[in-house]
mmCIF file of C-alpha atoms in Angstrom:
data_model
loop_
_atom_site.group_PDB
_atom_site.id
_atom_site.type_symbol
_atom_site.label_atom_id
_atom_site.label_comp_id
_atom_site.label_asym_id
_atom_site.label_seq_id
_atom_site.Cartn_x
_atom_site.Cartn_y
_atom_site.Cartn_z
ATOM 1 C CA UNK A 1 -7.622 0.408 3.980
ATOM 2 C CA UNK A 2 -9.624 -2.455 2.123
ATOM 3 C CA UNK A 3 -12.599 -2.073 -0.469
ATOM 4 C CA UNK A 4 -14.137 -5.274 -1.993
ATOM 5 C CA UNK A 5 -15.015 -3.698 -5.006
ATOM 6 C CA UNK A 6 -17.199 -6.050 -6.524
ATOM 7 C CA UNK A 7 -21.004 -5.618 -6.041
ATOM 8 C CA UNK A 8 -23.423 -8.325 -4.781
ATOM 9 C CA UNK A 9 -23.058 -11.772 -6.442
ATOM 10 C CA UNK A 10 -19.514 -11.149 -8.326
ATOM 11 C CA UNK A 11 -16.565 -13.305 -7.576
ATOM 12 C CA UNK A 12 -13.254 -11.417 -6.797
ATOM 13 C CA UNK A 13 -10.633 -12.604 -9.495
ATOM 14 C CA UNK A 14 -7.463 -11.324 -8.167
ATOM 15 C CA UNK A 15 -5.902 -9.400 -5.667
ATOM 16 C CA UNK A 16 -4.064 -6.311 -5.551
ATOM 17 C CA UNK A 17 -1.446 -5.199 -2.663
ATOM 18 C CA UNK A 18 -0.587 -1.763 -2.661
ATOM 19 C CA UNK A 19 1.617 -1.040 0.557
ATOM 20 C CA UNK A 20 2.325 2.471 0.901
ATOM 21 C CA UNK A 21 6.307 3.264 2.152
ATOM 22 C CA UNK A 22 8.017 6.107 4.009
ATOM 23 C CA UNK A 23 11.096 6.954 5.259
ATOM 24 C CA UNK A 24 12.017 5.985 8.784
ATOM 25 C CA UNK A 25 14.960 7.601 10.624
ATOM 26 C CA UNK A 26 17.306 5.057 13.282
ATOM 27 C CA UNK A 27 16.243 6.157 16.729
ATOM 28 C CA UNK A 28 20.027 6.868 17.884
ATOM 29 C CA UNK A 29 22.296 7.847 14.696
ATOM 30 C CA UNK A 30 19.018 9.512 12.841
ATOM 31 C CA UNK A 31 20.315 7.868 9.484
ATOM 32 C CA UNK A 32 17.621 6.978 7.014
ATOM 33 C CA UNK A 33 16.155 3.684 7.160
ATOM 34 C CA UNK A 34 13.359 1.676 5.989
ATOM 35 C CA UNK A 35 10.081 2.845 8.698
ATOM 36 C CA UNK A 36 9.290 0.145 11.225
ATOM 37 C CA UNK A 37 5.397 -0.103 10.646
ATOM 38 C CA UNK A 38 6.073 0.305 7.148
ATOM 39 C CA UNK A 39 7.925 -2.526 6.839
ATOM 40 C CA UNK A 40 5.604 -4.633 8.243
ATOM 41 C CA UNK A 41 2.844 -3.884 6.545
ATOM 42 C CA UNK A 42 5.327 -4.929 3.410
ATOM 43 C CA UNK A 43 6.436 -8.142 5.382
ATOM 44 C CA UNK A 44 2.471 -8.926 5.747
ATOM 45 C CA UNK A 45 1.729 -7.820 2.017
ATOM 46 C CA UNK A 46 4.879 -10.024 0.893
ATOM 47 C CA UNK A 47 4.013 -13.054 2.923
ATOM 48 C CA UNK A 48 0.573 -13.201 1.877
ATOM 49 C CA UNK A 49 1.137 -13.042 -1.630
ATOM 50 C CA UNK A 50 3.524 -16.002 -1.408
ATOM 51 C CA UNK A 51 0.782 -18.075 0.288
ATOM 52 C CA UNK A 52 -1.672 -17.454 -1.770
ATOM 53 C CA UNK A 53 0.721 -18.010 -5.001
ATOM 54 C CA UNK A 54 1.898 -21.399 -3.202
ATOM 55 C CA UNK A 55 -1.438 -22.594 -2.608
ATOM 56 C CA UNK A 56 -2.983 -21.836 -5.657
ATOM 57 C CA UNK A 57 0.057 -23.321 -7.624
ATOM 58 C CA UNK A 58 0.135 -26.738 -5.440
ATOM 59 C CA UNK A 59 -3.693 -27.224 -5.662
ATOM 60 C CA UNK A 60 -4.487 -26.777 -1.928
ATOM 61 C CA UNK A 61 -6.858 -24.148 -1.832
ATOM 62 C CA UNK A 62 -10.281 -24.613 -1.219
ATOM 63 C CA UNK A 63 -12.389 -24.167 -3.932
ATOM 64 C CA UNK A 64 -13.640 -21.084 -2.672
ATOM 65 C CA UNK A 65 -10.377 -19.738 -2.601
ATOM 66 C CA UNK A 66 -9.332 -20.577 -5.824
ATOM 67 C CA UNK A 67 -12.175 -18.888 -7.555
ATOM 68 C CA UNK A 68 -11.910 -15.878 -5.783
ATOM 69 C CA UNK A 69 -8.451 -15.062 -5.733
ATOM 70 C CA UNK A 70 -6.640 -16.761 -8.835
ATOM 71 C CA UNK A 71 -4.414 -14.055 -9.173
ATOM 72 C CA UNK A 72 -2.289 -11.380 -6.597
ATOM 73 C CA UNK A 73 -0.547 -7.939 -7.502
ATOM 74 C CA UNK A 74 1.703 -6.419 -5.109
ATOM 75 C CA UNK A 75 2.575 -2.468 -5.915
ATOM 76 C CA UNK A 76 4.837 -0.472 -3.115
ATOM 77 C CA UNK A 77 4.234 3.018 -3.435
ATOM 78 C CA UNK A 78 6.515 5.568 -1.893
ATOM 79 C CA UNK A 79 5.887 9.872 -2.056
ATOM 80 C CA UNK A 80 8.667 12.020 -1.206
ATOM 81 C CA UNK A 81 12.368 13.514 -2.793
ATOM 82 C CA UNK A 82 14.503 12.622 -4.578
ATOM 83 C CA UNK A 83 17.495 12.107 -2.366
ATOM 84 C CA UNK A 84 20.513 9.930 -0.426
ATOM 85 C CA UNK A 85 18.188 9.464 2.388
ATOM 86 C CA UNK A 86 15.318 8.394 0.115
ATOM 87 C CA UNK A 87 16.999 5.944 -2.124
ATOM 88 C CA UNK A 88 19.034 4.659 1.035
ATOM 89 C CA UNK A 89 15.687 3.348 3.045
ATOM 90 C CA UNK A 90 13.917 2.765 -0.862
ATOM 91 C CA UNK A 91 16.834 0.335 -1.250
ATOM 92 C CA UNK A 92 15.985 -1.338 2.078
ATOM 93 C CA UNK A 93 12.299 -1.919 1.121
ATOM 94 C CA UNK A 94 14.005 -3.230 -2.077
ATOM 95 C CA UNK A 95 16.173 -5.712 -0.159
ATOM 96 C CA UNK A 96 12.915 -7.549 1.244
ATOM 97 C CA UNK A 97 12.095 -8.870 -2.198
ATOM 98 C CA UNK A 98 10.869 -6.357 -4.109
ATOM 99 C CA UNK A 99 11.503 -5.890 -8.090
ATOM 100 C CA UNK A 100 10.547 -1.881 -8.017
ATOM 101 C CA UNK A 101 8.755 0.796 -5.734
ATOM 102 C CA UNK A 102 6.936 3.575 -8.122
ATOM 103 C CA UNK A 103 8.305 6.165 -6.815
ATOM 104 C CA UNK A 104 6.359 9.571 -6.716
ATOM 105 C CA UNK A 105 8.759 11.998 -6.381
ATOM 106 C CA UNK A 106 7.383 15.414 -4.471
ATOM 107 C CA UNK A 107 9.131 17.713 -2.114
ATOM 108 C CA UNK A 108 9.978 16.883 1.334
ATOM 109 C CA UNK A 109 6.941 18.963 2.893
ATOM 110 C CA UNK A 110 4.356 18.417 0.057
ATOM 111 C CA UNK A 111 0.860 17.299 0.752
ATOM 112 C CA UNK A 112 1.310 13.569 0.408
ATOM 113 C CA UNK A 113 -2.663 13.171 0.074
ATOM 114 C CA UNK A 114 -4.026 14.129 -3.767
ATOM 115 C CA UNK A 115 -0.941 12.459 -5.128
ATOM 116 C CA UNK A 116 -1.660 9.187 -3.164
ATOM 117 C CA UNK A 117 -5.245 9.058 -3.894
ATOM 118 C CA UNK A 118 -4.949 9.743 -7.268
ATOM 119 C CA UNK A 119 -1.917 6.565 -7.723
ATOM 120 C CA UNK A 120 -4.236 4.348 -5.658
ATOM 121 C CA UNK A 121 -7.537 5.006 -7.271
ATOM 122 C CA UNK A 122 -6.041 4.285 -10.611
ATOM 123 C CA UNK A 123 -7.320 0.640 -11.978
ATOM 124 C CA UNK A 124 -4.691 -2.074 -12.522
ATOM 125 C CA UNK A 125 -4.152 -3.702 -15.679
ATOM 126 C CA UNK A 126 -6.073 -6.899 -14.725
ATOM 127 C CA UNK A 127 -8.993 -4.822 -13.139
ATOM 128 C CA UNK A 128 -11.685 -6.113 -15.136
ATOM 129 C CA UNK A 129 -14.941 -4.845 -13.862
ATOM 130 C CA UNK A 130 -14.416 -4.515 -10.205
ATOM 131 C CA UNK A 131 -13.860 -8.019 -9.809
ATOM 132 C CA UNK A 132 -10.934 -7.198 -7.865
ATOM 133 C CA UNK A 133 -10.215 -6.656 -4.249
ATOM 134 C CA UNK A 134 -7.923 -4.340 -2.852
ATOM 135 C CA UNK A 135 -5.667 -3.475 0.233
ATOM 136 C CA UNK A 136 -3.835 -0.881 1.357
ATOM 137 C CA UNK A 137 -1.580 -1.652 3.467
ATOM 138 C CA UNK A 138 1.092 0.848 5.701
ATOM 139 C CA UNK A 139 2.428 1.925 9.313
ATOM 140 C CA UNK A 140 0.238 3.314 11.554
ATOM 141 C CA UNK A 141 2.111 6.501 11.208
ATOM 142 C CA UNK A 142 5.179 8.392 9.505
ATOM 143 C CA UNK A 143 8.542 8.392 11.602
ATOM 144 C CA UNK A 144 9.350 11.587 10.231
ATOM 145 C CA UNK A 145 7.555 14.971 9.401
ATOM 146 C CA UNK A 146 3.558 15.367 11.583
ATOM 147 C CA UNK A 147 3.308 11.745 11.641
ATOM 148 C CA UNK A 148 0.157 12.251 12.905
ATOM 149 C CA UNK A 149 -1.536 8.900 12.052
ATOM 150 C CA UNK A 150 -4.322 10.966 9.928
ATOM 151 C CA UNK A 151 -2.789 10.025 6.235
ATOM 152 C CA UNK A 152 -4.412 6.152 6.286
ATOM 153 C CA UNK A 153 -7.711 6.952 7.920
ATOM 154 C CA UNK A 154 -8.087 10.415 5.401
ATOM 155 C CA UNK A 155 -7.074 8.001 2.391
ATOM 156 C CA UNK A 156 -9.295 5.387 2.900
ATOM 157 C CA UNK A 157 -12.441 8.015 3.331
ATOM 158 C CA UNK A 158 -11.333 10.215 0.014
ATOM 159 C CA UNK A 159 -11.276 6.594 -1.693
ATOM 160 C CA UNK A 160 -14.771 5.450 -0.364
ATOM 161 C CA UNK A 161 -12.955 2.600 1.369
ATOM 162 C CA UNK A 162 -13.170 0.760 4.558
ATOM 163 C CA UNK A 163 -10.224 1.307 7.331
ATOM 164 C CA UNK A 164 -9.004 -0.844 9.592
ATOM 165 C CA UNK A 165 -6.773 0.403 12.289
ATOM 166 C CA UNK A 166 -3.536 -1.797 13.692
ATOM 167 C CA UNK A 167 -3.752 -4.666 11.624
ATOM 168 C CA UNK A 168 -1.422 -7.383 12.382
ATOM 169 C CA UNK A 169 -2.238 -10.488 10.162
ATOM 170 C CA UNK A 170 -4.378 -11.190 7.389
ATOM 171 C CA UNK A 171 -5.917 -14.479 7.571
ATOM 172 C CA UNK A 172 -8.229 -14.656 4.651
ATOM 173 C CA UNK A 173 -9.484 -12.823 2.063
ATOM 174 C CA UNK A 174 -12.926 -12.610 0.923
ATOM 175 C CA UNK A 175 -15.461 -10.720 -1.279
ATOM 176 C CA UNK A 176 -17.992 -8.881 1.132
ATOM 177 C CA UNK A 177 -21.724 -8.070 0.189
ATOM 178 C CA UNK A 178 -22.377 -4.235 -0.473
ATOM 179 C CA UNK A 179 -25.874 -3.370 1.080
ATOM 180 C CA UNK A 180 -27.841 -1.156 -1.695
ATOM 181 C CA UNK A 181 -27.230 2.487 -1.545
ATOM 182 C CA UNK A 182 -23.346 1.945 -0.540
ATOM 183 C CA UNK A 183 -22.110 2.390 -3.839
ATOM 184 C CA UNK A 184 -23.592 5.764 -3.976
ATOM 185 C CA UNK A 185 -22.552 6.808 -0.286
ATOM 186 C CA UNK A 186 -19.022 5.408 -0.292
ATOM 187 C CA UNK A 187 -19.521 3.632 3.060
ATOM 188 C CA UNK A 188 -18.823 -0.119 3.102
ATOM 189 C CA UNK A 189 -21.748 -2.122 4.903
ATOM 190 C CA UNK A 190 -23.907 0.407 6.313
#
């Protein structure tokens, strides 16, 4: 899921990474492990924050870039119990490089849903009118429970943001024009 969130004319100021993380069980033992897709939407979230940190910190972005994305904010997010299985894949997410997860902890079978679009729509810190842009990144599905594929595309429409199905790189990121009205509707370039 992506939203711009800046209106016509605004320059996007940072960046913020939220990669959402689930539970993914080995195909032959069934022991708990970090999810495939999952971890590669946190490889892609991971890698792109380092590129844009490097570039920014060694001069060579263009000057576009480097006035609309001076800064980038990665938060994991992860919904589910507090348990071994949990904290064993949680601790492989953690061995890719990252300093936390914020953990929301809920039973095994609770609606993952309010409690995700509630965390996400929350502003960060550095959120200073809208002037940042935002991606959600995850799997395309959960290994475990429906995994249905529903929770990303659901998400993104509660949130009023754009979704983009089987993403496998990000190349560059850039603030988009809203056409008038979208703001109101929820619905990225009409």
């Amino acid at each position: 899921s992506a939203d711009a969130g800046n209106s016509k004319g605004n320059a996007i100021t940072s960046l913020r990474l939220d990669v959402l993380l689930s539970v993914g069980r080995h195909r032959l033992t069934g022991r708990a492990q970090r999810a495939d897709g999952d971890a590669r939407a946190l490889e892609m979230a991971l890698t792109l924050k380092q590129v844009l940190k490097q570039a920014l910190s060694l001069g060579e972005a263009s000057p576009a870039e480097e006035t609309t994305t001076s800064e980038v904010e990665l938060i994991p997010w992860h919904l589910g119990p507090e348990d071994a299985d949990t904290e064993a894949a949680l601790r492989g997410y953690l061995g890719m490089g990252l300093d936390a997860i914020r953990w929301i902890q809920a039973p095994a079978a609770a609606d993952a849903m309010a409690p995700l679009r509630a965390s996400l729509a929350l502003p960060a810190a550095r959120d200073v009118r809208n002037s940042q842009a935002r991606l959600a990144l995850c799997g395309m599905r959960a290994e475990q429970g429906e995994g249905t594929g529903m929770l990303p595309m659901v998400l993104a429409e509660q949130l009023g943001w754009a979704w983009v199905p089987g993403v496998v790189a990000i190349e560059c990121i850039e603030p988009i024009e809203r056409c008038e009205g979208d703001e109101e509707d929820g619905e990225p370039g009409k």
